[in-house]
Amino acid sequence: DIKIHAIAVPVNKSLMNDQSMQGDLTLDIKPFNSQMLHGVKILLKNFNPLFLHQNAPNAQLNVDINIGNKVGNNVKNKDTSELLLSGKIDIQNAIPLNIDKNGLPFSSIVSTISMSEKHIELSQAKVILGSGSIIGAIAVYWDGSQLKRISSSLSLSDINLLSIDSRLHKTSIQGAVHAQNKSPQKIDIQANLKDPKASLTLSSHLLFNSDYRPTKLRLDEFKLASVN
């Protein structure tokens, strides 16, 4: 195992005397195994991204990420021979701010996570914004450089765009957004959203080239209606 503890000097000099900021990183690495990474633990207390770069967002984050092998060193993915890692992500933001105010517009992000060399899956994920929340799951599978499968299901509740960016209009968006792929270069997207003033039904697909760069967005269905 390799354990790393580091202290960094902030790029932003105004943070030089902030003694409350603490961080701890632990990596569980097996250098002679086919999959070297067996665990990651990240603990950050009162972390401000400005610590890393003067143009980074302003926030106060408590981060707890704990990903590892659940039982010993031989837990395998049931679908492959890969080592399966799992754990949790918990990020709390004490000072959520709008994007246009150089902030991060969420107060909490929590999720369970499972991952291997060929997939990553977030489940029971919840993002709490300044107003409203997003709940759902995302899974991405790949083989080498080829995307094999992607699926996402998100539920939106009382989303106020004004709490994300003050240049936007006040809203209270409810609904769901889904995405999945039928081929490596095509992702289908569906959305059913409503607001006290309008509703949106959307069905589309996004096409990618061999380098997975978006090349075309096609709208199969688009219905925007006002609500009386």
Short mmCIF file of N, CA, C and O in Angstrom, two decimals, residues 21-158:
data_model
loop_
_atom_site.label_atom_id
_atom_site.label_comp_id
_atom_site.label_asym_id
_atom_site.label_seq_id
_atom_site.Cartn_x
_atom_site.Cartn_y
_atom_site.Cartn_z
N MET A 21 -8.11 24.91 6.61
CA MET A 21 -8.14 24.05 5.44
C MET A 21 -7.24 22.83 5.67
O MET A 21 -6.07 22.97 5.97
N GLN A 22 -7.81 21.64 5.55
CA GLN A 22 -7.06 20.41 5.77
C GLN A 22 -7.35 19.41 4.67
O GLN A 22 -8.45 19.40 4.10
N GLY A 23 -6.38 18.58 4.37
CA GLY A 23 -6.58 17.57 3.34
C GLY A 23 -5.80 16.31 3.60
O GLY A 23 -4.72 16.34 4.22
N ASP A 24 -6.34 15.19 3.16
CA ASP A 24 -5.68 13.90 3.34
C ASP A 24 -6.02 13.01 2.15
O ASP A 24 -7.19 12.89 1.76
N LEU A 25 -5.01 12.43 1.56
CA LEU A 25 -5.17 11.54 0.42
C LEU A 25 -4.49 10.21 0.70
O LEU A 25 -3.33 10.18 1.11
N THR A 26 -5.22 9.11 0.52
CA THR A 26 -4.66 7.78 0.69
C THR A 26 -4.95 6.95 -0.55
O THR A 26 -6.10 6.85 -0.99
N LEU A 27 -3.91 6.39 -1.14
CA LEU A 27 -4.04 5.52 -2.30
C LEU A 27 -3.62 4.11 -1.92
O LEU A 27 -2.57 3.93 -1.31
N ASP A 28 -4.42 3.13 -2.28
CA ASP A 28 -4.07 1.72 -2.09
C ASP A 28 -3.65 1.17 -3.44
O ASP A 28 -4.49 0.92 -4.31
N ILE A 29 -2.34 1.01 -3.63
CA ILE A 29 -1.80 0.62 -4.94
C ILE A 29 -1.05 -0.70 -4.82
O ILE A 29 -0.23 -0.89 -3.92
N LYS A 30 -1.37 -1.62 -5.73
CA LYS A 30 -0.66 -2.89 -5.83
C LYS A 30 0.14 -2.86 -7.14
O LYS A 30 -0.38 -3.17 -8.21
N PRO A 31 1.40 -2.43 -7.10
CA PRO A 31 2.14 -2.15 -8.33
C PRO A 31 2.37 -3.37 -9.22
O PRO A 31 2.63 -3.20 -10.41
N PHE A 32 2.23 -4.58 -8.67
CA PHE A 32 2.51 -5.77 -9.48
C PHE A 32 1.23 -6.49 -9.91
O PHE A 32 1.29 -7.57 -10.50
N ASN A 33 0.07 -5.91 -9.61
CA ASN A 33 -1.20 -6.48 -10.07
C ASN A 33 -1.59 -5.89 -11.42
O ASN A 33 -1.15 -4.81 -11.79
N SER A 34 -2.43 -6.62 -12.16
CA SER A 34 -2.88 -6.13 -13.46
C SER A 34 -3.69 -4.85 -13.30
O SER A 34 -3.66 -3.97 -14.16
N GLN A 35 -4.45 -4.73 -12.22
CA GLN A 35 -5.15 -3.48 -11.89
C GLN A 35 -4.50 -2.93 -10.63
O GLN A 35 -4.71 -3.43 -9.53
N MET A 36 -3.71 -1.90 -10.80
CA MET A 36 -2.87 -1.42 -9.70
C MET A 36 -3.66 -0.70 -8.62
O MET A 36 -3.36 -0.84 -7.44
N LEU A 37 -4.68 0.07 -9.01
CA LEU A 37 -5.40 0.86 -8.02
C LEU A 37 -6.46 0.02 -7.33
O LEU A 37 -7.36 -0.51 -7.96
N HIS A 38 -6.34 -0.11 -6.00
CA HIS A 38 -7.29 -0.90 -5.22
C HIS A 38 -8.10 -0.05 -4.25
O HIS A 38 -8.97 -0.59 -3.56
N GLY A 39 -7.84 1.22 -4.17
CA GLY A 39 -8.62 2.06 -3.27
C GLY A 39 -8.16 3.51 -3.29
O GLY A 39 -6.99 3.80 -3.54
N VAL A 40 -9.12 4.40 -3.04
CA VAL A 40 -8.83 5.83 -2.95
C VAL A 40 -9.63 6.41 -1.79
O VAL A 40 -10.83 6.16 -1.66
N LYS A 41 -8.98 7.19 -0.94
CA LYS A 41 -9.66 7.94 0.12
C LYS A 41 -9.21 9.39 0.04
O LYS A 41 -8.01 9.68 0.07
N ILE A 42 -10.18 10.28 -0.08
CA ILE A 42 -9.90 11.71 -0.12
C ILE A 42 -10.74 12.40 0.94
O ILE A 42 -11.96 12.26 0.96
N LEU A 43 -10.09 13.09 1.84
CA LEU A 43 -10.77 13.87 2.87
C LEU A 43 -10.28 15.31 2.78
O LEU A 43 -9.08 15.57 2.92
N LEU A 44 -11.19 16.23 2.53
CA LEU A 44 -10.87 17.65 2.48
C LEU A 44 -11.81 18.39 3.42
O LEU A 44 -13.01 18.15 3.40
N LYS A 45 -11.26 19.29 4.21
CA LYS A 45 -12.06 20.09 5.14
C LYS A 45 -11.86 21.56 4.82
O LYS A 45 -10.74 22.04 4.72
N ASN A 46 -12.99 22.26 4.62
CA ASN A 46 -12.96 23.70 4.32
C ASN A 46 -12.08 24.00 3.11
O ASN A 46 -11.31 24.98 3.10
N PHE A 47 -12.20 23.17 2.08
CA PHE A 47 -11.36 23.34 0.89
C PHE A 47 -11.99 24.36 -0.06
O PHE A 47 -13.16 24.26 -0.41
N ASN A 48 -11.20 25.33 -0.45
CA ASN A 48 -11.62 26.33 -1.43
C ASN A 48 -10.86 26.09 -2.73
O ASN A 48 -9.62 26.08 -2.73
N PRO A 49 -11.57 25.87 -3.87
CA PRO A 49 -10.87 25.64 -5.14
C PRO A 49 -9.90 26.76 -5.51
O PRO A 49 -8.96 26.54 -6.28
N LEU A 50 -10.10 27.97 -4.95
CA LEU A 50 -9.14 29.05 -5.18
C LEU A 50 -7.75 28.69 -4.68
O LEU A 50 -6.76 29.30 -5.09
N PHE A 51 -7.70 27.71 -3.79
CA PHE A 51 -6.43 27.19 -3.29
C PHE A 51 -5.55 26.70 -4.43
O PHE A 51 -4.31 26.79 -4.39
N LEU A 52 -6.20 26.16 -5.49
CA LEU A 52 -5.47 25.58 -6.61
C LEU A 52 -5.15 26.57 -7.70
O LEU A 52 -4.11 26.50 -8.34
N HIS A 53 -6.11 27.50 -7.95
CA HIS A 53 -5.91 28.46 -9.04
C HIS A 53 -6.72 29.71 -8.75
O HIS A 53 -7.86 29.64 -8.29
N GLN A 54 -6.16 30.85 -9.05
CA GLN A 54 -6.80 32.12 -8.72
C GLN A 54 -8.08 32.36 -9.52
O GLN A 54 -8.91 33.19 -9.13
N ASN A 55 -8.27 31.63 -10.62
CA ASN A 55 -9.48 31.78 -11.42
C ASN A 55 -10.49 30.66 -11.17
O ASN A 55 -11.51 30.58 -11.86
N ALA A 56 -10.22 29.80 -10.21
CA ALA A 56 -11.13 28.71 -9.88
C ALA A 56 -12.35 29.25 -9.15
O ALA A 56 -12.33 30.37 -8.62
N PRO A 57 -13.45 28.47 -9.09
CA PRO A 57 -14.64 28.92 -8.36
C PRO A 57 -14.37 29.12 -6.88
O PRO A 57 -13.50 28.47 -6.30
N ASN A 58 -15.14 30.01 -6.28
CA ASN A 58 -15.05 30.28 -4.85
C ASN A 58 -16.07 29.41 -4.13
O ASN A 58 -17.27 29.47 -4.42
N ALA A 59 -15.61 28.57 -3.21
CA ALA A 59 -16.50 27.67 -2.47
C ALA A 59 -15.82 27.26 -1.17
O ALA A 59 -14.63 27.53 -0.97
N GLN A 60 -16.58 26.62 -0.31
CA GLN A 60 -16.02 26.05 0.92
C GLN A 60 -16.52 24.62 1.02
O GLN A 60 -17.64 24.36 1.42
N LEU A 61 -15.67 23.68 0.62
CA LEU A 61 -16.07 22.29 0.43
C LEU A 61 -15.54 21.38 1.52
O LEU A 61 -14.37 21.47 1.91
N ASN A 62 -16.40 20.50 1.99
CA ASN A 62 -16.00 19.35 2.79
C ASN A 62 -16.21 18.12 1.92
O ASN A 62 -17.34 17.82 1.54
N VAL A 63 -15.13 17.44 1.61
CA VAL A 63 -15.16 16.32 0.66
C VAL A 63 -14.79 15.03 1.37
O VAL A 63 -13.77 14.96 2.06
N ASP A 64 -15.62 14.01 1.18
CA ASP A 64 -15.34 12.68 1.73
C ASP A 64 -15.59 11.66 0.62
O ASP A 64 -16.73 11.35 0.30
N ILE A 65 -14.51 11.18 0.02
CA ILE A 65 -14.59 10.16 -1.03
C ILE A 65 -13.86 8.92 -0.55
O ILE A 65 -12.68 8.99 -0.20
N ASN A 66 -14.56 7.81 -0.49
CA ASN A 66 -13.99 6.57 0.02
C ASN A 66 -14.37 5.44 -0.93
O ASN A 66 -15.52 4.99 -0.97
N ILE A 67 -13.42 5.00 -1.73
CA ILE A 67 -13.66 3.97 -2.74
C ILE A 67 -12.64 2.86 -2.53
O ILE A 67 -11.43 3.11 -2.48
N GLY A 68 -13.12 1.63 -2.39
CA GLY A 68 -12.20 0.53 -2.18
C GLY A 68 -12.83 -0.81 -2.46
O GLY A 68 -14.01 -0.92 -2.81
N ASN A 69 -12.01 -1.84 -2.29
CA ASN A 69 -12.44 -3.21 -2.43
C ASN A 69 -13.22 -3.59 -1.18
O ASN A 69 -12.70 -3.47 -0.07
N LYS A 70 -14.45 -4.04 -1.33
CA LYS A 70 -15.31 -4.27 -0.17
C LYS A 70 -14.81 -5.40 0.74
O LYS A 70 -14.89 -5.31 1.95
N VAL A 71 -14.30 -6.47 0.14
CA VAL A 71 -13.87 -7.62 0.94
C VAL A 71 -12.52 -8.09 0.41
O VAL A 71 -12.44 -8.67 -0.67
N GLY A 72 -11.48 -7.81 1.17
CA GLY A 72 -10.16 -8.29 0.79
C GLY A 72 -9.69 -7.71 -0.53
O GLY A 72 -10.02 -6.59 -0.89
N ASN A 73 -8.95 -8.50 -1.30
CA ASN A 73 -8.38 -8.03 -2.56
C ASN A 73 -8.84 -8.85 -3.75
O ASN A 73 -8.25 -8.78 -4.82
N ASN A 74 -9.91 -9.63 -3.59
CA ASN A 74 -10.29 -10.53 -4.68
C ASN A 74 -11.75 -10.41 -5.11
O ASN A 74 -12.30 -11.32 -5.69
N VAL A 75 -12.40 -9.29 -4.78
CA VAL A 75 -13.77 -9.09 -5.23
C VAL A 75 -13.76 -8.75 -6.71
O VAL A 75 -13.16 -7.77 -7.12
N LYS A 76 -14.45 -9.56 -7.52
CA LYS A 76 -14.44 -9.37 -8.96
C LYS A 76 -15.81 -8.91 -9.44
O LYS A 76 -16.85 -9.21 -8.86
N ASN A 77 -15.79 -8.17 -10.55
CA ASN A 77 -17.03 -7.81 -11.23
C ASN A 77 -17.68 -9.08 -11.75
O ASN A 77 -17.03 -9.88 -12.43
N LYS A 78 -18.97 -9.29 -11.47
CA LYS A 78 -19.64 -10.53 -11.86
C LYS A 78 -19.71 -10.70 -13.37
O LYS A 78 -19.87 -11.81 -13.88
N ASP A 79 -19.60 -9.58 -14.13
CA ASP A 79 -19.68 -9.66 -15.58
C ASP A 79 -18.32 -9.79 -16.24
O ASP A 79 -18.23 -10.09 -17.42
N THR A 80 -17.25 -9.55 -15.52
CA THR A 80 -15.90 -9.62 -16.09
C THR A 80 -14.96 -10.19 -15.04
O THR A 80 -15.37 -10.56 -13.95
N SER A 81 -13.67 -10.25 -15.38
CA SER A 81 -12.67 -10.71 -14.43
C SER A 81 -11.99 -9.53 -13.74
O SER A 81 -10.98 -9.71 -13.07
N GLU A 82 -12.56 -8.35 -13.89
CA GLU A 82 -11.94 -7.16 -13.33
C GLU A 82 -12.24 -7.01 -11.84
O GLU A 82 -13.28 -7.43 -11.35
N LEU A 83 -11.31 -6.36 -11.18
CA LEU A 83 -11.51 -6.00 -9.78
C LEU A 83 -12.57 -4.91 -9.71
O LEU A 83 -12.54 -3.95 -10.47
N LEU A 84 -13.53 -5.08 -8.81
CA LEU A 84 -14.61 -4.11 -8.66
C LEU A 84 -14.40 -3.29 -7.39
O LEU A 84 -14.28 -3.84 -6.30
N LEU A 85 -14.33 -1.98 -7.56
CA LEU A 85 -14.20 -1.07 -6.44
C LEU A 85 -15.54 -0.36 -6.23
O LEU A 85 -16.26 -0.08 -7.18
N SER A 86 -15.85 -0.08 -4.99
CA SER A 86 -17.11 0.61 -4.71
C SER A 86 -16.95 1.47 -3.47
O SER A 86 -16.02 1.30 -2.68
N GLY A 87 -17.88 2.40 -3.30
CA GLY A 87 -17.80 3.27 -2.15
C GLY A 87 -18.78 4.41 -2.24
O GLY A 87 -19.87 4.27 -2.81
N LYS A 88 -18.39 5.56 -1.68
CA LYS A 88 -19.30 6.70 -1.59
C LYS A 88 -18.58 7.99 -1.95
O LYS A 88 -17.35 8.11 -1.86
N ILE A 89 -19.38 8.95 -2.38
CA ILE A 89 -18.92 10.31 -2.62
C ILE A 89 -19.83 11.24 -1.83
O ILE A 89 -21.05 11.15 -1.93
N ASP A 90 -19.24 12.12 -1.04
CA ASP A 90 -20.02 13.07 -0.24
C ASP A 90 -19.31 14.42 -0.29
O ASP A 90 -18.21 14.57 0.25
N ILE A 91 -19.93 15.39 -0.96
CA ILE A 91 -19.35 16.72 -1.09
C ILE A 91 -20.36 17.74 -0.57
O ILE A 91 -21.48 17.82 -1.07
N GLN A 92 -19.97 18.49 0.44
CA GLN A 92 -20.82 19.52 1.02
C GLN A 92 -20.19 20.89 0.77
O GLN A 92 -18.98 21.06 0.94
N ASN A 93 -21.02 21.83 0.35
CA ASN A 93 -20.55 23.18 0.03
C ASN A 93 -21.23 24.17 0.97
O ASN A 93 -22.43 24.38 0.91
N ALA A 94 -20.43 24.80 1.85
CA ALA A 94 -20.99 25.69 2.87
C ALA A 94 -21.41 27.04 2.32
O ALA A 94 -22.22 27.73 2.92
N ILE A 95 -20.84 27.44 1.17
CA ILE A 95 -21.18 28.74 0.59
C ILE A 95 -21.52 28.59 -0.90
O ILE A 95 -20.75 28.99 -1.76
N PRO A 96 -22.67 27.99 -1.21
CA PRO A 96 -23.08 27.90 -2.62
C PRO A 96 -23.31 29.27 -3.23
O PRO A 96 -23.96 30.13 -2.61
N LEU A 97 -22.75 29.50 -4.40
CA LEU A 97 -22.89 30.77 -5.10
C LEU A 97 -23.22 30.51 -6.57
O LEU A 97 -22.88 29.46 -7.12
N ASN A 98 -23.86 31.50 -7.19
CA ASN A 98 -24.20 31.39 -8.61
C ASN A 98 -22.94 31.31 -9.47
O ASN A 98 -21.87 31.82 -9.11
N ILE A 99 -23.10 30.70 -10.64
CA ILE A 99 -21.98 30.56 -11.57
C ILE A 99 -21.46 31.93 -11.99
O ILE A 99 -20.25 32.14 -12.10
N ASP A 100 -22.38 32.88 -12.24
CA ASP A 100 -21.96 34.20 -12.69
C ASP A 100 -21.28 35.00 -11.58
O ASP A 100 -20.71 36.06 -11.84
N LYS A 101 -21.32 34.49 -10.36
CA LYS A 101 -20.60 35.10 -9.25
C LYS A 101 -19.36 34.31 -8.88
O LYS A 101 -18.85 34.38 -7.77
N ASN A 102 -18.90 33.51 -9.85
CA ASN A 102 -17.69 32.69 -9.71
C ASN A 102 -17.82 31.68 -8.58
O ASN A 102 -16.87 31.41 -7.84
N GLY A 103 -19.03 31.10 -8.45
CA GLY A 103 -19.24 30.12 -7.40
C GLY A 103 -19.67 28.78 -7.93
O GLY A 103 -19.72 28.55 -9.15
N LEU A 104 -19.97 27.88 -7.03
CA LEU A 104 -20.54 26.57 -7.35
C LEU A 104 -21.96 26.54 -6.79
O LEU A 104 -22.15 26.70 -5.58
N PRO A 105 -22.98 26.34 -7.64
CA PRO A 105 -24.37 26.56 -7.22
C PRO A 105 -25.03 25.37 -6.52
O PRO A 105 -26.24 25.23 -6.55
N PHE A 106 -24.26 24.52 -5.88
CA PHE A 106 -24.83 23.40 -5.15
C PHE A 106 -24.42 23.46 -3.68
O PHE A 106 -23.38 24.01 -3.33
N SER A 107 -25.25 22.89 -2.82
CA SER A 107 -24.90 22.80 -1.41
C SER A 107 -24.49 21.38 -1.02
O SER A 107 -23.82 21.18 0.00
N SER A 108 -24.89 20.38 -1.83
CA SER A 108 -24.56 19.00 -1.48
C SER A 108 -24.56 18.12 -2.72
O SER A 108 -25.43 18.26 -3.58
N ILE A 109 -23.59 17.20 -2.79
CA ILE A 109 -23.57 16.13 -3.80
C ILE A 109 -23.23 14.84 -3.07
O ILE A 109 -22.17 14.74 -2.44
N VAL A 110 -24.12 13.87 -3.14
CA VAL A 110 -23.85 12.57 -2.53
C VAL A 110 -24.19 11.48 -3.54
O VAL A 110 -25.10 11.62 -4.36
N SER A 111 -23.44 10.38 -3.49
CA SER A 111 -23.69 9.28 -4.41
C SER A 111 -22.92 8.05 -3.94
O SER A 111 -21.88 8.16 -3.30
N THR A 112 -23.44 6.89 -4.30
CA THR A 112 -22.63 5.67 -4.21
C THR A 112 -21.95 5.49 -5.57
O THR A 112 -22.44 5.96 -6.59
N ILE A 113 -20.82 4.82 -5.57
CA ILE A 113 -20.05 4.65 -6.79
C ILE A 113 -19.49 3.25 -6.87
O ILE A 113 -19.08 2.67 -5.86
N SER A 114 -19.50 2.68 -8.06
CA SER A 114 -18.77 1.44 -8.34
C SER A 114 -17.98 1.66 -9.62
O SER A 114 -18.42 2.35 -10.52
N MET A 115 -16.80 1.06 -9.68
CA MET A 115 -15.94 1.30 -10.83
C MET A 115 -14.94 0.17 -11.02
O MET A 115 -14.64 -0.58 -10.10
N SER A 116 -14.49 0.05 -12.26
CA SER A 116 -13.43 -0.88 -12.61
C SER A 116 -12.64 -0.22 -13.74
O SER A 116 -12.84 0.95 -14.04
N GLU A 117 -11.78 -0.98 -14.38
CA GLU A 117 -11.01 -0.43 -15.49
C GLU A 117 -11.89 -0.17 -16.71
O GLU A 117 -11.48 0.54 -17.63
N LYS A 118 -13.11 -0.74 -16.71
CA LYS A 118 -13.96 -0.62 -17.90
C LYS A 118 -15.34 -0.03 -17.62
O LYS A 118 -16.20 -0.05 -18.51
N HIS A 119 -15.55 0.48 -16.43
CA HIS A 119 -16.85 1.09 -16.18
C HIS A 119 -16.80 1.99 -14.94
O HIS A 119 -15.92 1.85 -14.08
N ILE A 120 -17.76 2.88 -14.91
CA ILE A 120 -18.01 3.67 -13.70
C ILE A 120 -19.51 3.88 -13.60
O ILE A 120 -20.19 4.11 -14.60
N GLU A 121 -20.03 3.73 -12.39
CA GLU A 121 -21.46 3.85 -12.18
C GLU A 121 -21.73 4.65 -10.91
O GLU A 121 -21.20 4.34 -9.84
N LEU A 122 -22.55 5.68 -11.05
CA LEU A 122 -23.03 6.46 -9.92
C LEU A 122 -24.49 6.13 -9.70
O LEU A 122 -25.30 6.23 -10.63
N SER A 123 -24.83 5.73 -8.50
CA SER A 123 -26.22 5.37 -8.19
C SER A 123 -26.65 6.08 -6.90
O SER A 123 -25.82 6.50 -6.10
N GLN A 124 -27.96 6.19 -6.72
CA GLN A 124 -28.50 6.90 -5.57
C GLN A 124 -27.85 8.27 -5.44
O GLN A 124 -27.56 8.75 -4.33
N ALA A 125 -27.63 8.89 -6.58
CA ALA A 125 -26.98 10.20 -6.60
C ALA A 125 -28.00 11.30 -6.34
O ALA A 125 -29.13 11.25 -6.82
N LYS A 126 -27.59 12.31 -5.58
CA LYS A 126 -28.46 13.44 -5.30
C LYS A 126 -27.63 14.72 -5.25
O LYS A 126 -26.64 14.79 -4.54
N VAL A 127 -28.08 15.69 -6.03
CA VAL A 127 -27.46 17.01 -6.04
C VAL A 127 -28.49 18.01 -5.52
O VAL A 127 -29.58 18.12 -6.07
N ILE A 128 -28.15 18.70 -4.44
CA ILE A 128 -29.03 19.74 -3.89
C ILE A 128 -28.49 21.09 -4.31
O ILE A 128 -27.34 21.45 -3.99
N LEU A 129 -29.31 21.84 -5.04
CA LEU A 129 -28.92 23.15 -5.52
C LEU A 129 -29.41 24.22 -4.56
O LEU A 129 -30.02 23.93 -3.53
N GLY A 130 -29.14 25.49 -4.91
CA GLY A 130 -29.64 26.58 -4.09
C GLY A 130 -31.15 26.55 -3.99
O GLY A 130 -31.73 26.92 -2.97
N SER A 131 -31.80 26.08 -5.05
CA SER A 131 -33.24 25.86 -5.05
C SER A 131 -33.53 24.66 -5.93
O SER A 131 -33.32 24.69 -7.13
N GLY A 132 -33.96 23.57 -5.32
CA GLY A 132 -34.28 22.37 -6.08
C GLY A 132 -33.21 21.29 -5.96
O GLY A 132 -32.15 21.49 -5.34
N SER A 133 -33.50 20.14 -6.56
CA SER A 133 -32.58 19.01 -6.48
C SER A 133 -32.66 18.14 -7.73
O SER A 133 -33.64 18.20 -8.48
N ILE A 134 -31.61 17.35 -7.93
CA ILE A 134 -31.53 16.38 -9.02
C ILE A 134 -31.17 15.04 -8.42
O ILE A 134 -30.19 14.92 -7.68
N ILE A 135 -31.97 14.02 -8.71
CA ILE A 135 -31.75 12.67 -8.18
C ILE A 135 -31.66 11.71 -9.35
O ILE A 135 -32.41 11.83 -10.33
N GLY A 136 -30.75 10.72 -9.27
CA GLY A 136 -30.70 9.76 -10.36
C GLY A 136 -29.49 8.88 -10.35
O GLY A 136 -28.82 8.70 -9.32
N ALA A 137 -29.18 8.33 -11.54
CA ALA A 137 -28.08 7.39 -11.70
C ALA A 137 -27.46 7.55 -13.08
O ALA A 137 -28.16 7.90 -14.05
N ILE A 138 -26.16 7.28 -13.17
CA ILE A 138 -25.42 7.36 -14.43
C ILE A 138 -24.46 6.18 -14.48
O ILE A 138 -23.77 5.89 -13.50
N ALA A 139 -24.42 5.50 -15.62
CA ALA A 139 -23.48 4.39 -15.81
C ALA A 139 -22.82 4.51 -17.18
O ALA A 139 -23.50 4.77 -18.18
N VAL A 140 -21.50 4.31 -17.21
CA VAL A 140 -20.75 4.36 -18.46
C VAL A 140 -19.83 3.14 -18.52
O VAL A 140 -19.09 2.87 -17.57
N TYR A 141 -19.90 2.41 -19.64
CA TYR A 141 -19.06 1.23 -19.86
C TYR A 141 -18.25 1.44 -21.13
O TYR A 141 -18.76 1.97 -22.12
N TRP A 142 -17.00 1.01 -21.12
CA TRP A 142 -16.14 1.16 -22.29
C TRP A 142 -15.20 -0.03 -22.39
O TRP A 142 -15.05 -0.82 -21.46
N ASP A 143 -14.59 -0.16 -23.54
CA ASP A 143 -13.60 -1.21 -23.79
C ASP A 143 -12.45 -0.57 -24.56
O ASP A 143 -12.59 -0.26 -25.74
N GLY A 144 -11.35 -0.34 -23.87
CA GLY A 144 -10.26 0.40 -24.50
C GLY A 144 -10.70 1.83 -24.75
O GLY A 144 -11.13 2.54 -23.84
N SER A 145 -10.66 2.26 -26.01
CA SER A 145 -11.08 3.62 -26.37
C SER A 145 -12.50 3.65 -26.91
O SER A 145 -12.97 4.72 -27.32
N GLN A 146 -13.19 2.52 -26.89
CA GLN A 146 -14.54 2.46 -27.47
C GLN A 146 -15.61 2.48 -26.39
O GLN A 146 -15.57 1.71 -25.44
N LEU A 147 -16.56 3.39 -26.55
CA LEU A 147 -17.71 3.44 -25.66
C LEU A 147 -18.62 2.25 -25.95
O LEU A 147 -19.02 2.01 -27.08
N LYS A 148 -18.96 1.49 -24.91
CA LYS A 148 -19.83 0.32 -25.09
C LYS A 148 -21.28 0.63 -24.72
O LYS A 148 -22.20 0.31 -25.45
N ARG A 149 -21.46 1.23 -23.56
CA ARG A 149 -22.83 1.50 -23.10
C ARG A 149 -22.85 2.69 -22.15
O ARG A 149 -21.96 2.86 -21.34
N ILE A 150 -23.89 3.50 -22.31
CA ILE A 150 -24.12 4.61 -21.40
C ILE A 150 -25.60 4.67 -21.08
O ILE A 150 -26.44 4.46 -21.95
N SER A 151 -25.92 4.89 -19.84
CA SER A 151 -27.31 5.05 -19.45
C SER A 151 -27.40 6.05 -18.31
O SER A 151 -26.53 6.09 -17.43
N SER A 152 -28.44 6.87 -18.36
CA SER A 152 -28.61 7.90 -17.35
C SER A 152 -30.09 8.16 -17.14
O SER A 152 -30.86 8.19 -18.11
N SER A 153 -30.48 8.32 -15.90
CA SER A 153 -31.86 8.64 -15.56
C SER A 153 -31.84 9.65 -14.43
O SER A 153 -31.37 9.37 -13.34
N LEU A 154 -32.34 10.86 -14.72
CA LEU A 154 -32.29 11.95 -13.75
C LEU A 154 -33.70 12.50 -13.51
O LEU A 154 -34.48 12.68 -14.46
N SER A 155 -34.01 12.77 -12.26
CA SER A 155 -35.28 13.36 -11.88
C SER A 155 -35.03 14.75 -11.30
O SER A 155 -34.25 14.90 -10.36
N LEU A 156 -35.69 15.75 -11.87
CA LEU A 156 -35.51 17.14 -11.46
C LEU A 156 -36.70 17.59 -10.62
O LEU A 156 -37.85 17.30 -10.97
N SER A 157 -36.41 18.33 -9.55
CA SER A 157 -37.49 18.79 -8.66
C SER A 157 -37.25 20.24 -8.25
O SER A 157 -36.20 20.57 -7.68
N ASP A 158 -38.18 21.12 -8.61
CA ASP A 158 -38.17 22.53 -8.18
C ASP A 158 -36.87 23.25 -8.54
O ASP A 158 -36.35 24.04 -7.75
#
